[in-house]
Coordinates of C-alpha atoms in Angstrom, one line a residue:
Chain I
X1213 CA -41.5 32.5 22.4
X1214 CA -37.8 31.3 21.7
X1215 CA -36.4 34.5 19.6
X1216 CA -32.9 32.9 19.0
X1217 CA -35.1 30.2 17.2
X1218 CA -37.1 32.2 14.9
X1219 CA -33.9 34.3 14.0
X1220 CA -32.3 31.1 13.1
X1221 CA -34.9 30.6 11.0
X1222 CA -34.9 33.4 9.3
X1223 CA -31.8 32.9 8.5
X1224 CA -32.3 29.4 6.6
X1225 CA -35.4 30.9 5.0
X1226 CA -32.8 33.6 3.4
X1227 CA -30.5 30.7 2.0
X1228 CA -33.9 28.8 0.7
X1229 CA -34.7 31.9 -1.3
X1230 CA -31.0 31.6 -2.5
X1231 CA -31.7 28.4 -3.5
X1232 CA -34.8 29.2 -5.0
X1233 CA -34.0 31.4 -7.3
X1234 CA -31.3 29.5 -8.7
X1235 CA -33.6 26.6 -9.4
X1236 CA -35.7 28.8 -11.0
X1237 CA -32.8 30.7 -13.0
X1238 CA -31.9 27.2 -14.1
X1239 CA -35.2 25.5 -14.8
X1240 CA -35.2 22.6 -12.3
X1241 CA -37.4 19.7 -12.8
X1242 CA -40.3 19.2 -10.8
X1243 CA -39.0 16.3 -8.6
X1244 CA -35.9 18.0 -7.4
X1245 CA -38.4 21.5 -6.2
X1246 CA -40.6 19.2 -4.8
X1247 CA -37.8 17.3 -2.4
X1248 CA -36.2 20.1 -1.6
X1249 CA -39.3 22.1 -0.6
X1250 CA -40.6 19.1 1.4
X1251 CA -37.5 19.1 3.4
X1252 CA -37.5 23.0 3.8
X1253 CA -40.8 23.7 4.9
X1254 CA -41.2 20.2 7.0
X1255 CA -38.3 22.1 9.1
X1256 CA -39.9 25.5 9.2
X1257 CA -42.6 24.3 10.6
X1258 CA -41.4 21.9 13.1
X1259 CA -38.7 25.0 13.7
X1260 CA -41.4 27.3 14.2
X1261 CA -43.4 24.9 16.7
X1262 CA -40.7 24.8 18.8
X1263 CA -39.9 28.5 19.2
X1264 CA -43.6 29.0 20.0
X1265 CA -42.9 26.2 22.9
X1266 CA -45.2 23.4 21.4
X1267 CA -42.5 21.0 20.6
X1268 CA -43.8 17.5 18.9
X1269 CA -42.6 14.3 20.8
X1270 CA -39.1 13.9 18.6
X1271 CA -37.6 11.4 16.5
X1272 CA -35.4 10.2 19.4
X1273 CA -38.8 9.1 21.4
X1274 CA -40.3 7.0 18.3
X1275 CA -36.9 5.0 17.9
X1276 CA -37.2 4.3 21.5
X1277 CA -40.6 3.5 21.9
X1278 CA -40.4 1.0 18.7
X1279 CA -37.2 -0.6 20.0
X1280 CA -38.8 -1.1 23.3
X1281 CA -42.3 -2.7 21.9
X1282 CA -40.1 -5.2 20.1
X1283 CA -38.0 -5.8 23.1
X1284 CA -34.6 -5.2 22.4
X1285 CA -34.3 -2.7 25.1
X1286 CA -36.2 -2.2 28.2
Chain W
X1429 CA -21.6 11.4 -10.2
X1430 CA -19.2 14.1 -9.3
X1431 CA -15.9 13.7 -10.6
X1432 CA -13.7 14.7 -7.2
X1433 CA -10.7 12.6 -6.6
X1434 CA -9.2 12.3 -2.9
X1435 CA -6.0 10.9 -2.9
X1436 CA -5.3 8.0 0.4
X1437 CA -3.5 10.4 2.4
X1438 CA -6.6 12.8 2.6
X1439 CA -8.8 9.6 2.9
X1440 CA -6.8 8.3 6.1
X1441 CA -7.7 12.0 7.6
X1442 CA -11.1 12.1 6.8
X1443 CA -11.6 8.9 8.4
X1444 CA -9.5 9.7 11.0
X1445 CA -11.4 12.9 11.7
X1446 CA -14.2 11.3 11.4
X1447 CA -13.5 8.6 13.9
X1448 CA -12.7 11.2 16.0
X1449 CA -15.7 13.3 16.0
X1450 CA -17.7 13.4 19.1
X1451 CA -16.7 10.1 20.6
X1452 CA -15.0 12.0 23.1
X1453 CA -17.6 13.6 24.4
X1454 CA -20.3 11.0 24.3
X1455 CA -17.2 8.7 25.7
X1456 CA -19.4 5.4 24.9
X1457 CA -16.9 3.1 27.2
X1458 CA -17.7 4.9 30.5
X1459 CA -19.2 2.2 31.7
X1460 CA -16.6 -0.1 31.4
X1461 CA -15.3 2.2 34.6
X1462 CA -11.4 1.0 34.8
X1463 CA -11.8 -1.8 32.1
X1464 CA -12.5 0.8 29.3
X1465 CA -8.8 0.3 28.0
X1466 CA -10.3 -3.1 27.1
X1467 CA -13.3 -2.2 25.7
X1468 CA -11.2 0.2 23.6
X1469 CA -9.0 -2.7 21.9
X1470 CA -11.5 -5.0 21.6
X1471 CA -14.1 -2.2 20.1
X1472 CA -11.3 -1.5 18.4
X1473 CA -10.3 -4.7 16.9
X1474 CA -13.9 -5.1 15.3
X1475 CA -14.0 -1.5 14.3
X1476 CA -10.9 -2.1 12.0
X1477 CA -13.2 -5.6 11.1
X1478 CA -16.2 -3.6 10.3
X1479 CA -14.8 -1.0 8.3
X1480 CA -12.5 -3.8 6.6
X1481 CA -16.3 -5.0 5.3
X1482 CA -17.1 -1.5 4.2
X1483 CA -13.8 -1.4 2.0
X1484 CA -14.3 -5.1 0.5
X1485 CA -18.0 -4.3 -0.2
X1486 CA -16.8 -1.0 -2.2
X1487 CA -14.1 -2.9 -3.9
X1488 CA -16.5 -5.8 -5.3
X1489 CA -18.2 -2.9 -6.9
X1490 CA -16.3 -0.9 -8.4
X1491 CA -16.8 2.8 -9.2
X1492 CA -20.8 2.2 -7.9
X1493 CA -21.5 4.6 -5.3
X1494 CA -23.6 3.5 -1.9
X1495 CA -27.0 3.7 -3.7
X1496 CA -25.9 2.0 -6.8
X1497 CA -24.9 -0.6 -5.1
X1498 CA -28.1 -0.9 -3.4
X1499 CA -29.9 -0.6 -6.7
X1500 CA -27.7 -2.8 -7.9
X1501 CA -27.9 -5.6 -5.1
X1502 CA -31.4 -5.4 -4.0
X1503 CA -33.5 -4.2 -7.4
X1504 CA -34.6 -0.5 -7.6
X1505 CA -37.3 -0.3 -5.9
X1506 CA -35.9 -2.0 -2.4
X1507 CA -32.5 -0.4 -3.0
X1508 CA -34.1 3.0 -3.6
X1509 CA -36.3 2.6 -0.4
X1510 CA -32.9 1.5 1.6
X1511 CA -31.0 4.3 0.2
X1512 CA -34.0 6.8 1.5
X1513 CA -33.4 5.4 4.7
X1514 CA -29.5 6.1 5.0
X1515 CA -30.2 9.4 3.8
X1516 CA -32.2 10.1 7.4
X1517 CA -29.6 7.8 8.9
X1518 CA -27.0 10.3 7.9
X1519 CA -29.3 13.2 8.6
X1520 CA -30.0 12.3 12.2
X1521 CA -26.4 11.6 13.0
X1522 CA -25.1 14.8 11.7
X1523 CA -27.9 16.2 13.5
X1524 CA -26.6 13.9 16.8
X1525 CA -23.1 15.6 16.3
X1526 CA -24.7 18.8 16.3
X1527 CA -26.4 18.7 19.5
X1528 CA -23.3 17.0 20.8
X1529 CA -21.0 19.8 20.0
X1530 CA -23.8 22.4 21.2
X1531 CA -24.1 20.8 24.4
X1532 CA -20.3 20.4 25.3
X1533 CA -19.7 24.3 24.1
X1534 CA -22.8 25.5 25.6
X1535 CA -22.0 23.9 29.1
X1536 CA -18.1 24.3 29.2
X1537 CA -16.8 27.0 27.4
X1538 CA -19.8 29.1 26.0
X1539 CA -22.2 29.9 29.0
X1540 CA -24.2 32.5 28.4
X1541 CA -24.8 31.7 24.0
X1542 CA -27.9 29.7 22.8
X1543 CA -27.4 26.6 21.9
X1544 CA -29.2 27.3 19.1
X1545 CA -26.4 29.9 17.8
X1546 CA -23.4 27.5 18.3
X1547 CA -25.3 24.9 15.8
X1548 CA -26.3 27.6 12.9
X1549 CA -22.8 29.0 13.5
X1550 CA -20.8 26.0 12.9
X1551 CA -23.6 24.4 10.7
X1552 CA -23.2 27.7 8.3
X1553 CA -19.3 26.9 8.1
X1554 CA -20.3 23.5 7.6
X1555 CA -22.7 23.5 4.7
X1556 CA -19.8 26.3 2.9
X1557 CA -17.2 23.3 3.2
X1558 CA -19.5 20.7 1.9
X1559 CA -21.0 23.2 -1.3
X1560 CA -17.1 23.4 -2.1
X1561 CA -17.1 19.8 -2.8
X1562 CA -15.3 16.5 -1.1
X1563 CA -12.0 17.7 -2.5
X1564 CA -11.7 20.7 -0.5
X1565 CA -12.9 19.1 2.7
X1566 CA -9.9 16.3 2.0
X1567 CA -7.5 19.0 1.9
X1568 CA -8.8 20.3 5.1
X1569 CA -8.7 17.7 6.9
X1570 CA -5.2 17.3 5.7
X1571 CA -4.6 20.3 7.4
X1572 CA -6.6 20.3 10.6
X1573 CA -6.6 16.4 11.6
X1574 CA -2.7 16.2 12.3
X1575 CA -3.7 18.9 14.5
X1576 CA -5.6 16.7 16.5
X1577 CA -3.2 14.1 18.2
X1578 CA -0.7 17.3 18.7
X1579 CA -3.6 18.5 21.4
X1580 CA -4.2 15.1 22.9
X1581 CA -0.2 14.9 23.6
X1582 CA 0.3 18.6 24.7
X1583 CA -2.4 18.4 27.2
X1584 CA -0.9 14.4 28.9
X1585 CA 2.5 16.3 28.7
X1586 CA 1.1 19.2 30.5
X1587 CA -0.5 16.7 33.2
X1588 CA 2.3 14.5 33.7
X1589 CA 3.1 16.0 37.2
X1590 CA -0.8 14.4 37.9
X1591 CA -1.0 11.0 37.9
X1592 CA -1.9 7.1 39.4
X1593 CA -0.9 4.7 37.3
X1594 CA -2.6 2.1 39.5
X1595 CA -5.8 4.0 38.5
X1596 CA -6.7 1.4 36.2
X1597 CA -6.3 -1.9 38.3
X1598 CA -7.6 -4.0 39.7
X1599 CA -8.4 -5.4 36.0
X1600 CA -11.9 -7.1 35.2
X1601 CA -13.4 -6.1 38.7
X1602 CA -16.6 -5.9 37.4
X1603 CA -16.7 -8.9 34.9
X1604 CA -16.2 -9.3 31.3
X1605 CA -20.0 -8.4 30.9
X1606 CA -19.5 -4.1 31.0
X1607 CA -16.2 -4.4 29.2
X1608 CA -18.3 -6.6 26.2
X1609 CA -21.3 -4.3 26.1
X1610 CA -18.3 -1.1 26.1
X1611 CA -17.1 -2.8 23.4
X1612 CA -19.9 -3.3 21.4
X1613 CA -20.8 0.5 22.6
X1614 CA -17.4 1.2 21.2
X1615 CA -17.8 -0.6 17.6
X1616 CA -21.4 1.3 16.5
X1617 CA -20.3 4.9 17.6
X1618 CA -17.7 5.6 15.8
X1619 CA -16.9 2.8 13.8
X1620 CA -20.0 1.4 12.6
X1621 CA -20.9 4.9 11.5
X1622 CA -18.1 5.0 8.8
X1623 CA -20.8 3.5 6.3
X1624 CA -21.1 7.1 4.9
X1625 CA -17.6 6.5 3.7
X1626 CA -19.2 4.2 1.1
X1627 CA -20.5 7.5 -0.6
X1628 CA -16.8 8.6 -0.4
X1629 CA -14.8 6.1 -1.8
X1630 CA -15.7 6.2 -5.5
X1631 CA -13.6 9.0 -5.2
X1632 CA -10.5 7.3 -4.0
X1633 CA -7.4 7.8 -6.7
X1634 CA -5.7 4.7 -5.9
X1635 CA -8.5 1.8 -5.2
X1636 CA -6.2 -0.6 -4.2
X1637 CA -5.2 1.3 -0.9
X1638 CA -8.3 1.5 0.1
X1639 CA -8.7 -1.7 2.4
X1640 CA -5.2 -0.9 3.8
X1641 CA -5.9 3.2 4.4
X1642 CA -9.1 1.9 6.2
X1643 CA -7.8 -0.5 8.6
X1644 CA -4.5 2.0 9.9
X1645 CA -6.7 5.0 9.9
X1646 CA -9.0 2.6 12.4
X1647 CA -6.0 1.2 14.6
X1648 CA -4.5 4.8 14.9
X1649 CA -7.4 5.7 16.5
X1650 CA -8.0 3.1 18.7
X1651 CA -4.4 3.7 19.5
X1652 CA -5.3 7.8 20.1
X1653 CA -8.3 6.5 22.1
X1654 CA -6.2 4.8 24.3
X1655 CA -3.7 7.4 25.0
X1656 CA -6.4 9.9 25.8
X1657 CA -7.6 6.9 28.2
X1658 CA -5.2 6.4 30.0
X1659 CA -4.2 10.4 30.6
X1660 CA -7.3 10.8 31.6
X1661 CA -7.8 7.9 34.1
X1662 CA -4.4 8.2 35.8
X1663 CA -5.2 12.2 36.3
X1664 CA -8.6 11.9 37.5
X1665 CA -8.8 7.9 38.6
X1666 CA -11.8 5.4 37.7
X1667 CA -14.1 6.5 39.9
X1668 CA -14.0 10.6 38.8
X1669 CA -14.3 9.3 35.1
X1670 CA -17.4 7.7 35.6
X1671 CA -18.8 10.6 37.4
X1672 CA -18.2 13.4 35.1
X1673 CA -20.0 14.5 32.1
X1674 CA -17.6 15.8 30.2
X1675 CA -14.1 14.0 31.0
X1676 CA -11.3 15.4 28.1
X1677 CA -12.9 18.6 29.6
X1678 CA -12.3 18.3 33.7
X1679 CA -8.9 16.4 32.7
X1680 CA -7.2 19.8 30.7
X1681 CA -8.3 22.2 33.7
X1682 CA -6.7 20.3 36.2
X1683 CA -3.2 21.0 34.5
X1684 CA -2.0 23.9 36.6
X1685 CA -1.1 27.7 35.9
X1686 CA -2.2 27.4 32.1
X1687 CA -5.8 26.8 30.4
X1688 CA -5.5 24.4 27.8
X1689 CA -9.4 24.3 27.6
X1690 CA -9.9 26.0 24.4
X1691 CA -7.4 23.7 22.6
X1692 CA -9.9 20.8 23.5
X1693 CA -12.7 22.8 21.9
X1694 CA -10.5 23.3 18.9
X1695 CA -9.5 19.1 18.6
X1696 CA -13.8 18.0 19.1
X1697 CA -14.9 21.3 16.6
X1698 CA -12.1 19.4 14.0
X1699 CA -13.8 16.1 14.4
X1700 CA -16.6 17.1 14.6
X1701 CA -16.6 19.3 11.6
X1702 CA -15.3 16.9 9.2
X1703 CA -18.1 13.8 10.8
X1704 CA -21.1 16.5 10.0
X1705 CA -19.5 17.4 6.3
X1706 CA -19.0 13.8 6.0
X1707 CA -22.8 12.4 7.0
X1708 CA -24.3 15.6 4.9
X1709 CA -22.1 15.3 2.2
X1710 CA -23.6 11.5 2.2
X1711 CA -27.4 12.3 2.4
X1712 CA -27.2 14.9 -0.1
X1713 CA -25.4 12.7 -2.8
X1714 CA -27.7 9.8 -1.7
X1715 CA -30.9 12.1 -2.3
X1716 CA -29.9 13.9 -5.2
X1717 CA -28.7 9.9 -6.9
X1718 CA -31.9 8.8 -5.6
X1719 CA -34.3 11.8 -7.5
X1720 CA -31.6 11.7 -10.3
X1721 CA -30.8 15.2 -9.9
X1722 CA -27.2 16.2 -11.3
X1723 CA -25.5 18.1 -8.8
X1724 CA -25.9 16.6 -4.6
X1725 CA -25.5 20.8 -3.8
X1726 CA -29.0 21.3 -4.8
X1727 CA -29.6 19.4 -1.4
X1728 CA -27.5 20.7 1.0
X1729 CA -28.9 23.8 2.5
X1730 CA -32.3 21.8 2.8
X1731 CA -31.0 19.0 4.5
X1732 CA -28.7 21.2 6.5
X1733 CA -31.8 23.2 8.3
X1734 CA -33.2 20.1 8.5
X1735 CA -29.8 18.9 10.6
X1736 CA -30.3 21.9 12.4
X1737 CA -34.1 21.7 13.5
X1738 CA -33.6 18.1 14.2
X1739 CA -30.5 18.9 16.7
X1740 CA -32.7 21.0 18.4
X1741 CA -35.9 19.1 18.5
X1742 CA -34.3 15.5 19.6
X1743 CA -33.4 15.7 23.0
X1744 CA -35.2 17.9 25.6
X1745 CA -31.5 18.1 27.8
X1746 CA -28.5 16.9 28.1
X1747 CA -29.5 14.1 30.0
X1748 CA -31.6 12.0 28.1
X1749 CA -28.9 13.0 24.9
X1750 CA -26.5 10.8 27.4
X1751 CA -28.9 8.2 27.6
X1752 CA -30.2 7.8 24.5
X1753 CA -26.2 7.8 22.9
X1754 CA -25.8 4.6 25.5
X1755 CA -29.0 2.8 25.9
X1756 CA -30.8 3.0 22.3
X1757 CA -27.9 3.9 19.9
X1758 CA -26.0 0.8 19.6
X1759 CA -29.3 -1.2 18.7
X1760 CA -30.8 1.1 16.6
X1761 CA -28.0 1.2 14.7
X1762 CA -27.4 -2.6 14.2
X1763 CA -29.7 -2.6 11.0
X1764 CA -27.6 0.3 9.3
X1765 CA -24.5 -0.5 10.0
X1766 CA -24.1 -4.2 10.4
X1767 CA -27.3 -5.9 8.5
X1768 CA -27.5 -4.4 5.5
X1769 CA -23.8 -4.1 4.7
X1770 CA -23.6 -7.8 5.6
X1771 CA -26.0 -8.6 3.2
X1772 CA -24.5 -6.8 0.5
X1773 CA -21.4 -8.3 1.3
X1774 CA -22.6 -11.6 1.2
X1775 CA -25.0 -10.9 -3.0
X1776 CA -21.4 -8.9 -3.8
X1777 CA -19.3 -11.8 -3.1
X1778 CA -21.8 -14.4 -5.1
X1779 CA -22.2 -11.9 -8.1
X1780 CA -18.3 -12.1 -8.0
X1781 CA -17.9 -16.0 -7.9
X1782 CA -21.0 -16.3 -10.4
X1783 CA -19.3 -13.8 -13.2
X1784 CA -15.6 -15.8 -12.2
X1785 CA -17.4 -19.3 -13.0
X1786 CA -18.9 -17.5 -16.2
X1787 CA -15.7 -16.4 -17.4
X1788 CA -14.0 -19.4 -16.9
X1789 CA -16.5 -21.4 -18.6
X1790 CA -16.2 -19.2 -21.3
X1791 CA -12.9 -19.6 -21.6

């Protein structure tokens, strides 16, 4: 298990719960808690497969692969 | 819309900064070998073109921001859907800076620390700089980016007992072919990338600077690029740049009796800095326009440890960073930076003839 990884995410999990609270203090609509907790946890839990050592196949690897099946690089 | 105003002077360094960033260190004319002085004015030339677009696309629409232009271009629904897709653009190059900057410290200066540490470090900095709005990050860079050609001519001072200035001949050995495909390399990363800017220059004080500010702040650093060239390949010669991983970096610890090193690290963290405020500041304004949320800081921490997972998930080594920054880059960037902007060009300047026409009519 990467440590350095899940300490770095605690660390982002403390400013979320900053942020949290503030949208709570401040009665945020619905659409705003809902993007920002799509973005948060989506990156939790990609951060969190990582530091266990099971990291997806990445963004960089998609782009690739689609500009490759269309042929504008080989 | 936040009501920040940047004045042209902080503009030129932001862009300059930003031009900056981590083109050094990524270096996307290596393969131009001893032609990469051409590839540098000819990238240059269409950079200062390109961003000469950006600037006439922002002036046909006045006081609109990036996605209301989109909106108002390309209907809601398709300039919504476009405007979701800059906002990962943005995302993923911050997060491409990141891992930039993490690699270069982490294999140069800054052994034994996780890579993972330099990123939240910095990003923390980062995301404090971008909460205290665009203002304070134009003052900053009004501070920091003079700082930058300073470096550059301390270190080619420091080396001028090491040189070749045949390093760079004979010229064209290879063809025009590398020196095009430089060039092009050249254009997308950094100039291509100043789209962001388009969230940034609503905020200009003086509009009718802005095409001007754009174009010198792109032609002084094609002009800084090709200073650093040359120093670089008349210390170390074409073949030693083509080898190395990190040039700027083997070039300052060549200069005898003295280590300059860290002052290199303190010019890319400048860049650097200001292109990841920059690319965040531009997603989270996009998203927050985009869910019609009031204030773009509602979105920065989230997108920030998004930056930060990302920079860590893309690339399994340095390696494949290298050759995904040369091989798939400048194509998958074609749509972002030269499509879409075209087209909007293109609906701006008809919408401007069509209400001309109208008004003269009228009259």
């Amino acid at each position: 298990m990467n440590n350095n990884m899940m300490l770095i995410l605690a660390i982002f999990i403390v400013l979320s719960i900053y942020d949290v609270r503030k949208f709570i203090r401040e009665k945020e609509s619905a659409r705003v808690i809902a993007a920002y907790a799509f973005i948060v946890v989506l990156s939790l839990v990609l951060g969190f497969l990582i530091s266990i050592g099971k990291r997806p196949s990445s963004p960089a690897e998609w782009i690739q692969e689609i500009l490759e099946t269309m042929g504008v690089i080989k | 819309m936040e009501k920040a105003r940047i004045s042209s002077l902080q503009l030129f360094m932001l862009m300059t900064g930003f031009l900056f960033g981590s083109t050094l260190i990524i270096n996307p004319i290596i393969n131009a070998k001893n032609d990469g002085w051409l590839a540098i004015i000819i990238g240059g030339i269409g950079g200062t073109l390109l961003l000469w677009v950006y600037a006439t696309i922002a002036l046909l629409n006045p006081s609109k921001n990036f996605v209301e232009i989109l909106r108002s271009r390309l209907g809601k629904v398709l300039g919504n859907l476009l405007a979701l897709l800059y906002v990962w653009y943005f995302t993923h190059l911050a997060s491409l800076v990141f891992r930039n900057f993490g690699s270069f410290i982490t294999t140069t200066t800054y052994l034994y620390t996780p890579l993972e540490v330099i990123i939240t470090i910095f990003a923390i900095v980062i995301v404090y700089a971008v909460n205290s709005g665009i203002e304070v990050v134009g003052r900053v860079s009004e501070l920091l980016v003079p700082v930058i050609p300073v470096i550059a001519v301390l270190i080619s001072i420091s080396l001028v007992t090491i040189h070749d200035f045949t390093a760079f001949l004979p010229v064209l050995e290879n063809g025009i072919q590398p020196v095009i495909k430089a060039a092009y390399a050249f254009l997308t990363f950094p100039f291509g990338e100043t789209i962001s800017f388009l969230m940034i220059f609503p905020h200009l004080n003086k509009r009718k600077n802005l095409r001007r500010v754009s174009a010198l702040s792109a032609l002084s650093v094609t002009g800084l690029f090709l200073f650093i060239f040359f120093r670089d390949i008349t210390a170390l010669g074409s073949h030693f740049i083509y080898q190395a991983t990190f040039v700027p970096h083997i070039t300052s610890v060549l200069i005898p009796g003295i280590n300059l090193e860290p002052l290199l690290d303190v010019n890319l963290l400048i860049g650097g800095g200001i292109k990841i405020a920059i690319c965040l500041y531009a997603a989270s304004t996009m998203l927050a326009n985009i869910i019609g949320a009031d204030d773009y800081r509602k979105f920065t921490t989230s997108l920030l440890t998004f930056c930060v997972v990302l920079s860590i998930w893309i690339y399994e080594n340095i390696f494949e960073m290298f050759n995904w920054a040369e091989k798939v880059w400048p194509y998958y960037s074609i749509p972002f930076q030269i499509f879409i902007p075209l087209i909007l060009l293109v609906l701006s300047l008809i919408k401007k003839n069509k209400t001309t026409l109208t008004d003269s009519a009228e009259q």
